[in-house]
Amino acid sequence: MNHRVAITGTGLISPLGDSAGDLLSALCGGRTGVSKLQDFSSNGHRCHLASRLLHFRPEKYLSGRPLRPLDRASQLATAACGLALRDSNWSSEQRSNFDVALVLGTMFGGMHTIAEFDRTALVSGPASVSPMSFANTVINAAAGQAAIWHNLRGVNSTVAAGNVSGLWAAGYAADLIRYRQSNAVLAGGVDEFSVESFLGFERTGLLCANGASPERPIPFDSRRNGFVLGEGAGFLVLEDLDHAEARGARVLAEVKGYTTAFDYSQGRDSTLAVRTLVRSMHGALSESGFAPDDIDFVSASANGSVSLDCVELMALGLVFGDSANELPVTAIKCGIGEALAASGPAQLSTAIETFRTGKLPGVVGLEELPLGCPLKGIRSKAIEIAAKRALINAVGFDGHCLSIVLASLDK
Amino acid sequence: MLDCSVNQFHPRRSRTNRIVVTGLGVVTSIGIGRELFWKALLSGCSGVGPVTAFDTSRYPVHLGAEVKAFKPEHYAFTHVPWPADRASQFALAAAKLAVSDAAALSLPDSEAEGIGIVVGTTSGEPRVIERFDDDYIAGENERIGHDFISTYPCGVLATNVACELGLGGEVVTIPTACAAGNHAIAYAFNALRSGKAQVMLAGGADSFSRITYAGFARLGAIAPDLCQPFDLNRRGMIPGEGAAFLVLERLDHAQVRSARAYAEVAGYGLSCDAHHMTAAHPQAQGGARAMEIALKSAQVDPSQVDYISAHGTGTPTNDRLETIAIKRVFGDYAYQVPVSSVKSMLGHAMGAASAIEAVACVLAIADGRIPPTINLINPDPECDLDFVPLVARSHKVNVALNNAYAFGGNNSSVVFARCET
């Protein structure tokens, strides 16, 4: 008998608030974290928008020790881990006898730190680089820094699967618990907005174009023309259900199953892209023991991207068949942008909050679904819903797909 | 037909949850392909020489272990629409060599749903960001390519190789620095045991990087002349590069296709010091814990271990602490088990290192010979184990333990065991 996987805490640093509750009410209120890029606006870029953490002050979350060894991505991850641990009501004293594991997903790691380090060596010579910065040039730096800060001595891993990385970390963590390699895992993701990622995405032409209509990202809308880059960090505390109950923890939800699949055409073959996402959703449903009709809502990966949103619509139509018509679907990247590895944990956290509050955010700005769209249940406004089971998708630019089924705890 | 139904090490394992190694592919500074690599390793060849990847005149050190014999045109990417960089080329070459070594393993033309790849790495594709920086410093942002986002992200090694080979299963990169190869094997072990994958390619790849070189040089960690693990006069590591992949599959899957199994992955242990980003715990607690967890998960008593492939970087601190960790776990038996560091020959191939060392463990089991620690001339009294100095040794190996440690306080140990026939 495999062990059951409980979620006992969530921690988020997002442009719309630092808790699942704050983020969900902001999204349900139609608010968005997307704003004009202050420092890039005059540079003649195609995109003028991003969803950034302009308010992030690490000392607000992390105190008592020097922050200087942590780069910004590490600070974001360490802060979100701290919020998740606090939310799970598990003090460092109580944790001291456990080897808590950490699985961190990231698309770019400390890319900005790496690039700055390299540029310093080029401009001022290799002797002038800082050893402290060098420690942060390894891609697992954020996981190492968070482990040191929170004394996490268990498995410490970093997974990279593009913008699917954060949800991937949660899946890997669930397996570590199910196969008894850990009792408790902090799992989530971090990616920061940087000049490197912005310039890189600018070149792809995938971002929302300045002056286009609509100018903002509207997932699934027939007029959508791109996404905006976001940033953030999100972590969840996953525990063996028995372990959680033994310490009297509040159980927020249960991870029932997940599956990954890879589209080796990376979207160039749209049929294969749809089939791959169908495979990951079917796999997750089958592992969870649920039929599509058992699912109360979907938290979609859709971010406003012209091709990937269409792939997800078609795949959802195939998996849910006739019931796709009524299926409630939310797409929170309308509010937080494409936060890369932080997106999946934000989707998981807000889905849990939907179980609790009965509120499902709408897709802000949605006016018209594409012709022939098999899903009619996508709304621009928040709805009230009695939900116990959710399917969460992450679909990558680079072919990765991952689906997770989440359920509120059945006693 | 392979028969692993009776196994002296773990009688309680069933055929469906035992994971065997059926193919090996390596790209190293001393040899490309399993046979050349193993021959060079047993002969004590060194891959160290002056760095050619970039100009080292501004650095205090000048040596590296580069894969100079590599011919990327032999492993061209034809299914990836952008240029794949050097680490991806290494990864593809090692993956293809592993697949062809895994007798009769055919990757189907159609969607290979049950086949995945997990790649450990330290730097991914560092040359892509290095070119970005060259353009950025020159004020030529417009030269930053439209393919930067497709060629740089941390996950690009796994996706590039999966696209080229047409793999549709679990495809992921584990960038856990110098322990990444072991982490990748551990990940694949889980994916196979859970039944989510039928076959996994697991390993690591890294290419020579000026960023890594600058950092280790600044730390004073690079040896000026020789890499001398466990020697009294050791002065550091030598940065290297390369790739290695192991084809891993469930025993029942290997038996159905009558595949030869070199060895099995018996278990693993991962831990974190949670102490310091670049310095190991002063009592080597985390390293010892990883070994203990690995042996326990493999249901192996320490006294059954016949060979330890050390992390053995050649830095003064690493080698002293690893010796302490081995003694903590093995007690008096520590003095009887042969331990060697192939980094004495290959330098430190970063995320690929523990994957290459895993191949060495598997071949030690299959071939009954242990690679040496070269350049070990004056033993350090603090490193007083049997480090197999200078020459290879014939020695029956039923169980081998592979250690790897990394920045971030990461410790990893993987246990390989003979698959009895």
GROMACS .gro file of N, CA, C and O in nm, chain A residues 137-223:
model
  348
  137THR      N    1   2.600   3.070  -0.848
  137THR     CA    2   2.593   3.044  -0.993
  137THR      C    3   2.554   2.900  -1.022
  137THR      O    4   2.530   2.866  -1.137
  138VAL      N    5   2.554   2.812  -0.922
  138VAL     CA    6   2.503   2.678  -0.949
  138VAL      C    7   2.350   2.686  -0.951
  138VAL      O    8   2.290   2.765  -0.878
  139ILE      N    9   2.289   2.605  -1.036
  139ILE     CA   10   2.145   2.617  -1.056
  139ILE      C   11   2.069   2.573  -0.931
  139ILE      O   12   1.957   2.617  -0.907
  140ASN      N   13   2.132   2.491  -0.848
  140ASN     CA   14   2.065   2.448  -0.724
  140ASN      C   15   2.095   2.542  -0.607
  140ASN      O   16   2.072   2.505  -0.491
  141ALA      N   17   2.142   2.663  -0.636
  141ALA     CA   18   2.176   2.757  -0.529
  141ALA      C   19   2.055   2.789  -0.441
  141ALA      O   20   2.065   2.789  -0.319
  142ALA      N   21   1.940   2.816  -0.503
  142ALA     CA   22   1.823   2.855  -0.424
  142ALA      C   23   1.783   2.742  -0.330
  142ALA      O   24   1.746   2.766  -0.214
  143ALA      N   25   1.791   2.617  -0.379
  143ALA     CA   26   1.755   2.502  -0.294
  143ALA      C   27   1.855   2.488  -0.179
  143ALA      O   28   1.817   2.458  -0.065
  144GLY      N   29   1.983   2.512  -0.208
  144GLY     CA   30   2.085   2.504  -0.103
  144GLY      C   31   2.066   2.613   0.001
  144GLY      O   32   2.073   2.589   0.121
  145GLN      N   33   2.041   2.736  -0.046
  145GLN     CA   34   2.023   2.848   0.047
  145GLN      C   35   1.900   2.829   0.134
  145GLN      O   36   1.904   2.856   0.255
  146ALA      N   37   1.791   2.784   0.073
  146ALA     CA   38   1.668   2.763   0.152
  146ALA      C   39   1.689   2.652   0.254
  146ALA      O   40   1.638   2.660   0.366
  147ALA      N   41   1.766   2.549   0.216
  147ALA     CA   42   1.792   2.439   0.310
  147ALA      C   43   1.874   2.488   0.428
  147ALA      O   44   1.847   2.451   0.543
  148ILE      N   45   1.972   2.570   0.402
  148ILE     CA   46   2.054   2.623   0.511
  148ILE      C   47   1.968   2.710   0.604
  148ILE      O   48   1.970   2.695   0.726
  149TRP      N   49   1.888   2.798   0.542
  149TRP     CA   50   1.808   2.891   0.622
  149TRP      C   51   1.709   2.816   0.712
  149TRP      O   52   1.691   2.849   0.828
  150HIS      N   53   1.643   2.716   0.655
  150HIS     CA   54   1.535   2.647   0.729
  150HIS      C   55   1.579   2.512   0.786
  150HIS      O   56   1.495   2.436   0.832
  151ASN      N   57   1.708   2.483   0.779
  151ASN     CA   58   1.762   2.358   0.832
  151ASN      C   59   1.690   2.236   0.776
  151ASN      O   60   1.638   2.151   0.849
  152LEU      N   61   1.688   2.224   0.642
  152LEU     CA   62   1.621   2.113   0.574
  152LEU      C   63   1.728   2.011   0.535
  152LEU      O   64   1.804   2.033   0.442
  153ARG      N   65   1.735   1.901   0.608
  153ARG     CA   66   1.847   1.808   0.591
  153ARG      C   67   1.815   1.684   0.507
  153ARG      O   68   1.897   1.597   0.489
  154GLY      N   69   1.692   1.676   0.459
  154GLY     CA   70   1.653   1.559   0.379
  154GLY      C   71   1.700   1.571   0.235
  154GLY      O   72   1.791   1.648   0.203
  155VAL      N   73   1.635   1.495   0.146
  155VAL     CA   74   1.664   1.503   0.003
  155VAL      C   75   1.659   1.649  -0.039
  155VAL      O   76   1.569   1.722   0.002
  156ASN      N   77   1.755   1.693  -0.117
  156ASN     CA   78   1.756   1.831  -0.165
  156ASN      C   79   1.777   1.826  -0.315
  156ASN      O   80   1.886   1.797  -0.363
  157SER      N   81   1.670   1.851  -0.389
  157SER     CA   82   1.682   1.837  -0.534
  157SER      C   83   1.627   1.959  -0.605
  157SER      O   84   1.548   2.036  -0.548
  158THR      N   85   1.672   1.978  -0.728
  158THR     CA   86   1.624   2.085  -0.813
  158THR      C   87   1.582   2.021  -0.944
  158THR      O   88   1.655   1.935  -0.995
  159VAL      N   89   1.466   2.057  -0.996
  159VAL     CA   90   1.422   2.000  -1.123
  159VAL      C   91   1.399   2.113  -1.223
  159VAL      O   92   1.346   2.218  -1.188
  160ALA      N   93   1.442   2.089  -1.347
  160ALA     CA   94   1.428   2.190  -1.451
  160ALA      C   95   1.350   2.130  -1.567
  160ALA      O   96   1.395   2.037  -1.632
  161ALA      N   97   1.229   2.182  -1.587
  161ALA     CA   98   1.145   2.140  -1.698
  161ALA      C   99   1.067   2.262  -1.746
  161ALA      O  100   0.945   2.262  -1.755
  162GLY      N  101   1.141   2.369  -1.776
  162GLY     CA  102   1.080   2.492  -1.825
  162GLY      C  103   0.977   2.546  -1.728
  162GLY      O  104   0.993   2.536  -1.605
  163ASN      N  105   0.868   2.602  -1.782
  163ASN     CA  106   0.766   2.662  -1.697
  163ASN      C  107   0.680   2.556  -1.628
  163ASN      O  108   0.590   2.589  -1.553
  164VAL      N  109   0.709   2.429  -1.653
  164VAL     CA  110   0.638   2.320  -1.585
  164VAL      C  111   0.711   2.282  -1.454
  164VAL      O  112   0.660   2.206  -1.373
  165SER      N  113   0.830   2.339  -1.434
  165SER     CA  114   0.918   2.294  -1.326
  165SER      C  115   0.854   2.295  -1.187
  165SER      O  116   0.879   2.205  -1.106
  166GLY      N  117   0.775   2.397  -1.157
  166GLY     CA  118   0.719   2.409  -1.023
  166GLY      C  119   0.619   2.299  -0.992
  166GLY      O  120   0.619   2.240  -0.884
  167LEU      N  121   0.533   2.269  -1.091
  167LEU     CA  122   0.436   2.161  -1.072
  167LEU      C  123   0.510   2.027  -1.071
  167LEU      O  124   0.472   1.933  -1.001
  168TRP      N  125   0.617   2.019  -1.150
  168TRP     CA  126   0.699   1.897  -1.155
  168TRP      C  127   0.757   1.866  -1.017
  168TRP      O  128   0.761   1.751  -0.973
  169ALA      N  129   0.802   1.971  -0.950
  169ALA     CA  130   0.860   1.951  -0.817
  169ALA      C  131   0.756   1.890  -0.723
  169ALA      O  132   0.787   1.802  -0.642
  170ALA      N  133   0.630   1.935  -0.735
  170ALA     CA  134   0.525   1.881  -0.650
  170ALA      C  135   0.501   1.734  -0.681
  170ALA      O  136   0.480   1.652  -0.591
  171GLY      N  137   0.506   1.699  -0.809
  171GLY     CA  138   0.488   1.559  -0.847
  171GLY      C  139   0.600   1.471  -0.795
  171GLY      O  140   0.577   1.364  -0.736
  172TYR      N  141   0.723   1.517  -0.812
  172TYR     CA  142   0.839   1.441  -0.763
  172TYR      C  143   0.830   1.425  -0.612
  172TYR      O  144   0.854   1.317  -0.556
  173ALA      N  145   0.790   1.533  -0.545
  173ALA     CA  146   0.778   1.528  -0.399
  173ALA      C  147   0.673   1.426  -0.356
  173ALA      O  148   0.692   1.351  -0.260
  174ALA      N  149   0.562   1.422  -0.430
  174ALA     CA  150   0.457   1.325  -0.397
  174ALA      C  151   0.512   1.182  -0.408
  174ALA      O  152   0.483   1.097  -0.323
  175ASP      N  153   0.593   1.158  -0.510
  175ASP     CA  154   0.652   1.023  -0.525
  175ASP      C  155   0.750   0.992  -0.412
  175ASP      O  156   0.756   0.879  -0.366
  176LEU      N  157   0.826   1.092  -0.369
  176LEU     CA  158   0.920   1.068  -0.258
  176LEU      C  159   0.844   1.023  -0.134
  176LEU      O  160   0.891   0.940  -0.057
  177ILE      N  161   0.724   1.077  -0.116
  177ILE     CA  162   0.643   1.038   0.000
  177ILE      C  163   0.577   0.902  -0.023
  177ILE      O  164   0.582   0.814   0.061
  178ARG      N  165   0.519   0.886  -0.142
  178ARG     CA  166   0.449   0.760  -0.170
  178ARG      C  167   0.541   0.640  -0.161
  178ARG      O  168   0.502   0.533  -0.121
  179TYR      N  169   0.665   0.659  -0.203
  179TYR     CA  170   0.760   0.548  -0.201
  179TYR      C  171   0.852   0.556  -0.079
  179TYR      O  172   0.960   0.499  -0.078
  180ARG      N  173   0.807   0.628   0.021
  180ARG     CA  174   0.864   0.624   0.156
  180ARG      C  175   1.008   0.673   0.165
  180ARG      O  176   1.084   0.629   0.251
  181GLN      N  177   1.047   0.761   0.073
  181GLN     CA  178   1.181   0.815   0.086
  181GLN      C  179   1.184   0.941   0.170
  181GLN      O  180   1.291   0.985   0.211
  182SER      N  181   1.068   1.000   0.194
  182SER     CA  182   1.058   1.117   0.280
  182SER      C  183   0.923   1.117   0.347
  182SER      O  184   0.826   1.068   0.290
  183ASN      N  185   0.916   1.172   0.466
  183ASN     CA  186   0.787   1.192   0.533
  183ASN      C  187   0.730   1.328   0.501
  183ASN      O  188   0.609   1.346   0.504
  184ALA      N  189   0.818   1.422   0.476
  184ALA     CA  190   0.773   1.559   0.455
  184ALA      C  191   0.865   1.627   0.354
  184ALA      O  192   0.988   1.616   0.364
  185VAL      N  193   0.805   1.695   0.257
  185VAL     CA  194   0.881   1.760   0.150
  185VAL      C  195   0.826   1.900   0.127
  185VAL      O  196   0.704   1.916   0.114
  186LEU      N  197   0.915   1.998   0.122
  186LEU     CA  198   0.877   2.130   0.072
  186LEU      C  199   0.897   2.125  -0.078
  186LEU      O  200   1.007   2.094  -0.126
  187ALA      N  201   0.792   2.154  -0.155
  187ALA     CA  202   0.803   2.145  -0.301
  187ALA      C  203   0.743   2.268  -0.365
  187ALA      O  204   0.639   2.316  -0.321
  188GLY      N  205   0.809   2.316  -0.468
  188GLY     CA  206   0.755   2.433  -0.536
  188GLY      C  207   0.852   2.485  -0.639
  188GLY      O  208   0.933   2.409  -0.693
  189GLY      N  209   0.845   2.615  -0.664
  189GLY     CA  210   0.931   2.668  -0.768
  189GLY      C  211   0.957   2.815  -0.753
  189GLY      O  212   0.887   2.886  -0.678
  190VAL      N  213   1.061   2.859  -0.822
  190VAL     CA  214   1.095   3.000  -0.821
  190VAL      C  215   1.151   3.039  -0.958
  190VAL      O  216   1.222   2.961  -1.021
  191ASP      N  217   1.113   3.156  -1.005
  191ASP     CA  218   1.180   3.219  -1.118
  191ASP      C  219   1.165   3.369  -1.101
  191ASP      O  220   1.059   3.417  -1.060
  192GLU      N  221   1.273   3.441  -1.128
  192GLU     CA  222   1.266   3.586  -1.115
  192GLU      C  223   1.265   3.650  -1.254
  192GLU      O  224   1.315   3.592  -1.350
  193PHE      N  225   1.206   3.769  -1.258
  193PHE     CA  226   1.212   3.850  -1.380
  193PHE      C  227   1.353   3.907  -1.390
  193PHE      O  228   1.407   3.958  -1.293
  194SER      N  229   1.415   3.893  -1.506
  194SER     CA  230   1.550   3.949  -1.521
  194SER      C  231   1.564   4.006  -1.662
  194SER      O  232   1.485   3.974  -1.752
  195VAL      N  233   1.664   4.090  -1.677
  195VAL     CA  234   1.687   4.149  -1.809
  195VAL      C  235   1.717   4.038  -1.909
  195VAL      O  236   1.677   4.044  -2.026
  196GLU      N  237   1.784   3.931  -1.862
  196GLU     CA  238   1.819   3.821  -1.952
  196GLU      C  239   1.694   3.747  -2.000
  196GLU      O  240   1.679   3.719  -2.119
  197SER      N  241   1.603   3.715  -1.906
  197SER     CA  242   1.484   3.640  -1.949
  197SER      C  243   1.393   3.730  -2.033
  197SER      O  244   1.335   3.685  -2.131
  198PHE      N  245   1.384   3.858  -1.995
  198PHE     CA  246   1.297   3.947  -2.072
  198PHE      C  247   1.348   3.963  -2.216
  198PHE      O  248   1.272   3.948  -2.312
  199LEU      N  249   1.478   3.992  -2.231
  199LEU     CA  250   1.533   4.009  -2.367
  199LEU      C  251   1.517   3.879  -2.446
  199LEU      O  252   1.486   3.880  -2.566
  200GLY      N  253   1.540   3.767  -2.379
  200GLY     CA  254   1.526   3.638  -2.446
  200GLY      C  255   1.384   3.615  -2.496
  200GLY      O  256   1.363   3.582  -2.614
  201PHE      N  257   1.286   3.638  -2.409
  201PHE     CA  258   1.147   3.616  -2.450
  201PHE      C  259   1.102   3.720  -2.554
  201PHE      O  260   1.022   3.690  -2.642
  202GLU      N  261   1.154   3.844  -2.544
  202GLU     CA  262   1.125   3.946  -2.645
  202GLU      C  263   1.155   3.893  -2.785
  202GLU      O  264   1.078   3.910  -2.877
  203ARG      N  265   1.269   3.826  -2.797
  203ARG     CA  266   1.312   3.778  -2.928
  203ARG      C  267   1.222   3.668  -2.984
  203ARG      O  268   1.220   3.645  -3.103
  204THR      N  269   1.151   3.598  -2.893
  204THR     CA  270   1.070   3.487  -2.942
  204THR      C  271   0.943   3.535  -3.009
  204THR      O  272   0.879   3.460  -3.084
  205GLY      N  273   0.902   3.661  -2.979
  205GLY     CA  274   0.777   3.710  -3.034
  205GLY      C  275   0.654   3.650  -2.967
  205GLY      O  276   0.542   3.664  -3.017
  206LEU      N  277   0.673   3.583  -2.854
  206LEU     CA  278   0.560   3.519  -2.787
  206LEU      C  279   0.491   3.611  -2.686
  206LEU      O  280   0.383   3.579  -2.636
  207LEU      N  281   0.554   3.724  -2.654
  207LEU     CA  282   0.496   3.812  -2.553
  207LEU      C  283   0.389   3.903  -2.614
  207LEU      O  284   0.389   3.928  -2.735
  208CYS      N  285   0.301   3.954  -2.528
  208CYS     CA  286   0.198   4.048  -2.572
  208CYS      C  287   0.262   4.167  -2.642
  208CYS      O  288   0.358   4.224  -2.589
  209ALA      N  289   0.208   4.204  -2.755
  209ALA     CA  290   0.268   4.315  -2.828
  209ALA      C  291   0.206   4.447  -2.786
  209ALA      O  292   0.084   4.458  -2.769
  210ASN      N  293   0.290   4.548  -2.769
  210ASN     CA  294   0.244   4.681  -2.737
  210ASN      C  295   0.155   4.732  -2.851
  210ASN      O  296   0.191   4.721  -2.968
  211GLY      N  297   0.037   4.785  -2.814
  211GLY     CA  298  -0.053   4.841  -2.915
  211GLY      C  299  -0.147   4.740  -2.976
  211GLY      O  300  -0.239   4.776  -3.051
  212ALA      N  301  -0.127   4.611  -2.948
  212ALA     CA  302  -0.218   4.511  -3.002
  212ALA      C  303  -0.349   4.516  -2.924
  212ALA      O  304  -0.356   4.576  -2.817
  213SER      N  305  -0.451   4.454  -2.975
  213SER     CA  306  -0.579   4.451  -2.904
  213SER      C  307  -0.621   4.305  -2.887
  213SER      O  308  -0.640   4.238  -2.987
  214PRO      N  309  -0.633   4.255  -2.766
  214PRO     CA  310  -0.607   4.325  -2.641
  214PRO      C  311  -0.457   4.334  -2.614
  214PRO      O  312  -0.381   4.252  -2.663
  215GLU      N  313  -0.421   4.431  -2.534
  215GLU     CA  314  -0.279   4.449  -2.504
  215GLU      C  315  -0.235   4.355  -2.393
  215GLU      O  316  -0.120   4.321  -2.381
  216ARG      N  317  -0.332   4.313  -2.309
  216ARG     CA  318  -0.302   4.228  -2.194
  216ARG      C  319  -0.323   4.080  -2.229
  216ARG      O  320  -0.393   4.048  -2.323
  217PRO      N  321  -0.262   3.993  -2.149
  217PRO     CA  322  -0.280   3.851  -2.176
  217PRO      C  323  -0.420   3.807  -2.133
  217PRO      O  324  -0.457   3.827  -2.017
  218ILE      N  325  -0.496   3.748  -2.223
  218ILE     CA  326  -0.628   3.695  -2.188
  218ILE      C  327  -0.633   3.549  -2.232
  218ILE      O  328  -0.661   3.520  -2.349
  219PRO      N  329  -0.600   3.458  -2.141
  219PRO     CA  330  -0.599   3.317  -2.175
  219PRO      C  331  -0.730   3.274  -2.240
  219PRO      O  332  -0.837   3.317  -2.198
  220PHE      N  333  -0.721   3.195  -2.342
  220PHE     CA  334  -0.835   3.133  -2.413
  220PHE      C  335  -0.915   3.229  -2.498
  220PHE      O  336  -1.000   3.185  -2.575
  221ASP      N  337  -0.899   3.358  -2.484
  221ASP     CA  338  -0.979   3.451  -2.564
  221ASP      C  339  -0.939   3.440  -2.710
  221ASP      O  340  -0.821   3.422  -2.742
  222SER      N  341  -1.036   3.454  -2.798
  222SER     CA  342  -1.005   3.438  -2.940
  222SER      C  343  -0.911   3.547  -2.989
  222SER      O  344  -0.842   3.531  -3.089
  223ARG      N  345  -0.905   3.661  -2.918
  223ARG     CA  346  -0.819   3.772  -2.962
  223ARG      C  347  -0.680   3.769  -2.900
  223ARG      O  348  -0.600   3.858  -2.924
   0.00000   0.00000   0.00000
